[in-house]
Amino acid sequence: MATTRTFLVLFSLACSLTLCICDDESNYGGGEGNLFPGFYRSSCPKAEEIVRSVVAQAVAKEARMAASLMRLHFHDCFVQGCDGSLLLDSSGSIVTEKGSNPNSNSARGFDVVDQIKAALENECPGTVSCADLLTLAARDSSVLTGGPSWMVPLGRRDSRSASLSGSNNNIPAPNNTFNTILSRFNNQGLDLTDLVALSGSHTIGFSRCTSFRQRLYNQSGNGSPDITLEQSYATNLRQRCPPSGGDQNLSELDINSAGKFDNSYFKNLIENMGLLNSDQVLFSSNEESSELVKTYAEDQEEFFEQFAESMIKMGNLSPLTGSSDEIRKNCRKINS
């Protein structure tokens, strides 16, 4: 118990060491619409502390949860903007995004979101949006695993709709080509630098066999493996991921430090040891991207700074603000 308390105290202190010291609307220049870090200063001053505490407990219980929560934020923002639409269950006219190809049997952490929302509703009913708590949880997941912190612009509201087609069509897939992945980032207003930096989140977490099997056995449809995959690494992966069956078997996205947010991911790409095709093409398919991979592999601080900047940029995608839509009481369903 003492160890857990010490962990939470140290985490709280770490979160105060942010890359941006501004916290009000007048000083903040990187927001979108009415978003700014001090949005809940008066209406729910303990909001960030509450999110931080629940996420810390969840990650202490299961380290993998940090990557899962961060992924929820990515997949939410790429569909209708960062509006919490991913969190909605199917109901009435709403068809959940949870059933899309990128999310089905893969997206997880919704129970932790429920816990955060319940704690926020207990403290400040009807005040903090699901979209904002998910954005905060992503930042806290970075910090908890040793990554950067940043001031999160807040003030998003929650969508009353979801888009299954948007989830299927907007989120990059593990076997996409470099050009397809970049195009999907560009469609969101994100550039090549954002693509490479945000892909660095794969320094933590795991991926299912079904997401990288093609690289091991049939990369180009001719029954041959991906020649860019380092051979001994490929041999190891085949032991966990057979040609058929074992779809849910997990492998580390970063073979060297799957539980630590660092720049090891980029070092792996240079060694042709990226797990997903969408990872490895960052180094093998584009010169500008390859140079960024080398830069981040050599300079973790530069990666951290750019990752924080790109996370803020992504978090500002098409937010609902003002009186738009609603603040959900339950992240899984719209208010009645």
XYZ file of N, CA and C in Angstrom, residues 73-175:
309
model
N -7.958 7.501 -27.634
C -7.923 8.921 -28.004
C -7.614 9.084 -29.491
N -6.634 8.350 -30.007
C -6.298 8.396 -31.429
C -7.527 8.052 -32.265
N -8.148 6.932 -31.940
C -9.253 6.433 -32.756
C -10.497 7.301 -32.632
N -10.620 8.010 -31.529
C -11.729 8.953 -31.383
C -11.500 10.173 -32.269
N -10.306 10.738 -32.208
C -10.029 11.985 -32.911
C -10.052 11.837 -34.430
N -9.765 10.652 -34.947
C -9.730 10.454 -36.390
C -11.125 10.273 -36.993
N -12.152 10.293 -36.160
C -13.527 10.127 -36.640
C -14.382 11.262 -36.074
N -14.785 12.193 -36.898
C -15.605 13.334 -36.482
C -14.880 14.288 -35.544
N -13.584 14.170 -35.417
C -12.847 14.991 -34.469
C -12.894 14.390 -33.077
N -12.263 15.061 -32.114
C -12.169 14.545 -30.743
C -13.450 14.870 -29.988
N -14.457 14.014 -30.158
C -15.788 14.301 -29.635
C -16.374 13.185 -28.784
N -15.563 12.170 -28.455
C -16.055 11.079 -27.637
C -17.004 10.138 -28.352
N -17.101 10.237 -29.672
C -18.040 9.384 -30.414
C -17.675 7.905 -30.302
N -16.389 7.598 -30.192
C -15.954 6.211 -30.080
C -16.535 5.522 -28.849
N -16.834 6.284 -27.828
C -17.260 5.714 -26.556
C -18.728 5.285 -26.550
N -19.498 5.739 -27.531
C -20.925 5.437 -27.574
C -21.195 3.983 -27.950
N -22.101 3.353 -27.215
C -22.601 2.036 -27.594
C -23.722 2.217 -28.612
N -24.058 1.136 -29.317
C -25.181 1.182 -30.249
C -26.471 1.369 -29.468
N -27.302 2.287 -29.942
C -28.589 2.553 -29.300
C -29.422 3.420 -30.224
N -30.657 2.995 -30.470
C -31.515 3.776 -31.349
C -30.902 3.905 -32.736
N -30.698 5.132 -33.173
C -30.126 5.370 -34.502
C -28.604 5.322 -34.505
N -27.993 5.177 -33.323
C -26.536 5.173 -33.220
C -25.986 3.774 -33.449
N -25.062 3.652 -34.401
C -24.336 2.405 -34.631
C -22.916 2.629 -34.123
N -22.513 1.889 -33.131
C -21.249 2.153 -32.445
C -20.024 2.001 -33.342
N -19.041 2.840 -33.101
C -17.753 2.732 -33.791
C -16.921 1.579 -33.227
N -17.350 1.040 -32.106
C -16.607 -0.055 -31.487
C -16.612 -1.311 -32.352
N -17.557 -1.399 -33.290
C -17.645 -2.563 -34.159
C -16.908 -2.423 -35.465
N -16.184 -1.333 -35.655
C -15.447 -1.121 -36.906
C -14.243 -2.044 -36.986
N -13.677 -2.172 -38.175
C -12.499 -3.032 -38.349
C -11.338 -2.630 -37.441
N -11.037 -1.341 -37.286
C -9.915 -0.971 -36.406
C -10.183 -1.210 -34.915
N -11.465 -1.291 -34.529
C -11.793 -1.343 -33.106
C -12.321 -2.686 -32.610
N -12.944 -3.456 -33.489
C -13.576 -4.703 -33.077
C -12.562 -5.683 -32.490
N -12.866 -6.208 -31.325
C -11.983 -7.152 -30.615
C -10.591 -6.571 -30.353
N -10.502 -5.253 -30.360
C -9.193 -4.614 -30.237
C -9.226 -3.418 -29.289
N -10.124 -2.461 -29.532
C -10.208 -1.292 -28.659
C -10.611 -1.730 -27.253
N -9.951 -1.201 -26.270
C -10.206 -1.601 -24.887
C -9.927 -0.418 -23.953
N -10.344 -0.566 -22.712
C -10.162 0.514 -21.744
C -11.451 1.266 -21.451
N -12.567 0.804 -22.048
C -13.838 1.500 -21.849
C -14.293 1.444 -20.391
N -13.938 0.372 -19.698
C -14.305 0.276 -18.288
C -13.571 1.316 -17.448
N -12.333 1.617 -17.828
C -11.572 2.649 -17.114
C -12.186 4.021 -17.387
N -12.603 4.247 -18.620
C -13.297 5.495 -18.961
C -14.557 5.633 -18.098
N -15.292 4.539 -17.943
C -16.494 4.563 -17.103
C -16.154 4.963 -15.668
N -15.052 4.434 -15.147
C -14.642 4.752 -13.775
C -14.276 6.225 -13.642
N -13.565 6.739 -14.643
C -13.190 8.156 -14.607
C -14.444 9.025 -14.636
N -15.353 8.691 -15.538
C -16.573 9.497 -15.679
C -17.398 9.467 -14.410
N -17.518 8.298 -13.790
C -18.288 8.196 -12.550
C -17.687 9.072 -11.451
N -16.365 9.084 -11.363
C -15.689 9.906 -10.356
C -15.892 11.392 -10.646
N -15.840 11.771 -11.917
C -16.051 13.167 -12.292
C -17.498 13.596 -12.029
N -18.441 12.724 -12.345
C -19.852 13.052 -12.115
C -20.140 13.192 -10.625
N -19.459 12.418 -9.817
C -19.638 12.515 -8.376
C -19.131 13.854 -7.842
N -18.041 14.330 -8.443
C -17.435 15.600 -8.006
C -18.108 16.809 -8.631
N -18.377 16.732 -9.935
C -18.895 17.879 -10.690
C -19.923 17.392 -11.714
N -21.137 17.139 -11.318
C -22.138 16.574 -12.229
C -22.339 17.400 -13.488
N -22.364 16.707 -14.639
C -22.683 17.345 -15.905
C -21.708 18.419 -16.349
N -20.455 18.291 -15.965
C -19.487 19.372 -16.222
C -18.364 18.977 -17.177
N -17.698 17.862 -16.912
C -16.530 17.464 -17.702
C -16.949 16.468 -18.777
N -16.593 16.764 -20.016
C -17.006 15.921 -21.138
C -16.191 14.634 -21.216
N -16.781 13.644 -21.869
C -16.079 12.385 -22.121
C -14.913 12.626 -23.078
N -15.082 13.540 -24.022
C -14.012 13.858 -24.965
C -12.806 14.433 -24.246
N -13.058 15.296 -23.260
C -11.959 15.882 -22.496
C -11.286 14.851 -21.591
N -12.070 14.020 -20.934
C -11.451 13.046 -20.027
C -10.592 12.063 -20.811
N -10.992 11.739 -22.050
C -10.199 10.827 -22.859
C -8.888 11.489 -23.288
N -8.939 12.780 -23.574
C -7.740 13.525 -23.947
C -6.773 13.616 -22.770
N -7.308 13.866 -21.593
C -6.479 13.904 -20.390
C -5.887 12.532 -20.076
N -6.685 11.492 -20.241
C -6.210 10.138 -19.955
C -5.054 9.753 -20.865
N -5.088 10.225 -22.116
C -3.994 9.939 -23.049
C -2.710 10.607 -22.578
N -2.802 11.864 -22.144
C -1.625 12.573 -21.622
C -1.076 11.862 -20.384
N -1.966 11.499 -19.479
C -1.534 10.848 -18.250
C -0.914 9.485 -18.528
N -1.397 8.795 -19.556
C -0.824 7.503 -19.934
C 0.610 7.654 -20.414
N 0.884 8.749 -21.102
C 2.252 9.033 -21.527
C 3.149 9.239 -20.314
N 2.711 10.074 -19.404
C 3.515 10.391 -18.219
C 3.771 9.150 -17.372
N 2.738 8.342 -17.187
C 2.850 7.160 -16.338
C 3.887 6.161 -16.836
N 4.113 6.140 -18.139
C 5.052 5.180 -18.715
C 6.408 5.810 -19.032
N 6.636 7.017 -18.541
C 7.935 7.655 -18.699
C 8.029 8.647 -19.824
N 6.900 8.931 -20.476
C 6.888 9.843 -21.612
C 6.670 11.288 -21.204
N 6.513 12.159 -22.186
C 6.373 13.597 -21.915
C 5.011 13.946 -21.350
N 4.938 15.123 -20.739
C 3.683 15.703 -20.288
C 3.456 16.997 -21.050
N 2.237 17.493 -21.024
C 1.925 18.753 -21.691
C 0.613 19.278 -21.113
N 0.399 20.577 -21.251
C -0.857 21.183 -20.843
C -1.911 20.834 -21.888
N -3.022 20.278 -21.460
C -4.069 19.838 -22.380
C -5.130 20.925 -22.527
N -5.311 21.468 -23.731
C -6.422 22.397 -23.952
C -7.745 21.661 -23.728
N -8.650 22.283 -22.993
C -9.905 21.635 -22.617
C -11.109 22.486 -23.006
N -12.270 21.877 -22.953
C -13.503 22.567 -23.296
C -14.280 21.875 -24.398
N -13.871 20.650 -24.748
C -14.604 19.883 -25.760
C -15.964 19.448 -25.207
N -16.911 19.301 -26.115
C -18.193 18.736 -25.746
C -18.362 17.396 -26.456
N -19.385 16.665 -26.077
C -19.568 15.306 -26.571
C -20.566 15.237 -27.716
N -20.211 14.459 -28.714
C -21.082 14.254 -29.864
C -22.307 13.433 -29.478
N -23.408 13.703 -30.175
C -24.623 12.903 -30.013
C -24.751 11.889 -31.148
N -23.648 11.660 -31.864
C -23.672 10.711 -32.979
C -22.345 9.974 -33.054
N -22.344 8.906 -33.825
C -21.122 8.143 -34.087
C -21.068 7.861 -35.580
N -19.911 7.422 -36.073
C -19.770 7.132 -37.495
C -18.975 5.850 -37.696
N -19.694 4.773 -37.918
C -19.034 3.497 -38.182
C -18.237 3.569 -39.470
N -18.798 4.191 -40.507
C -18.091 4.302 -41.789
C -16.846 5.164 -41.648
N -16.937 6.233 -40.841
C -15.775 7.078 -40.610
C -14.664 6.324 -39.911
N -15.044 5.483 -38.961
C -14.050 4.683 -38.252
C -13.380 3.688 -39.191
N -14.153 3.078 -40.074
C -13.589 2.123 -41.031
C -12.703 2.779 -42.078
N -13.035 4.014 -42.436
C -12.354 4.654 -43.567
C -11.266 5.652 -43.188
N -11.313 6.194 -41.988
C -10.394 7.274 -41.626
C -9.151 6.816 -40.867
N -9.287 5.749 -40.105
C -8.184 5.293 -39.250
C -7.219 4.442 -40.066
N -5.941 4.780 -40.084
C -4.953 3.971 -40.832
C -4.936 2.529 -40.349
N -4.749 1.603 -41.292
C -4.707 0.179 -40.963
C -3.263 -0.301 -40.889
N -3.007 -1.375 -40.151
C -1.636 -1.875 -39.975
C -0.923 -2.227 -41.271
N -1.675 -2.624 -42.295
C -1.042 -3.046 -43.547
C -1.145 -2.010 -44.656
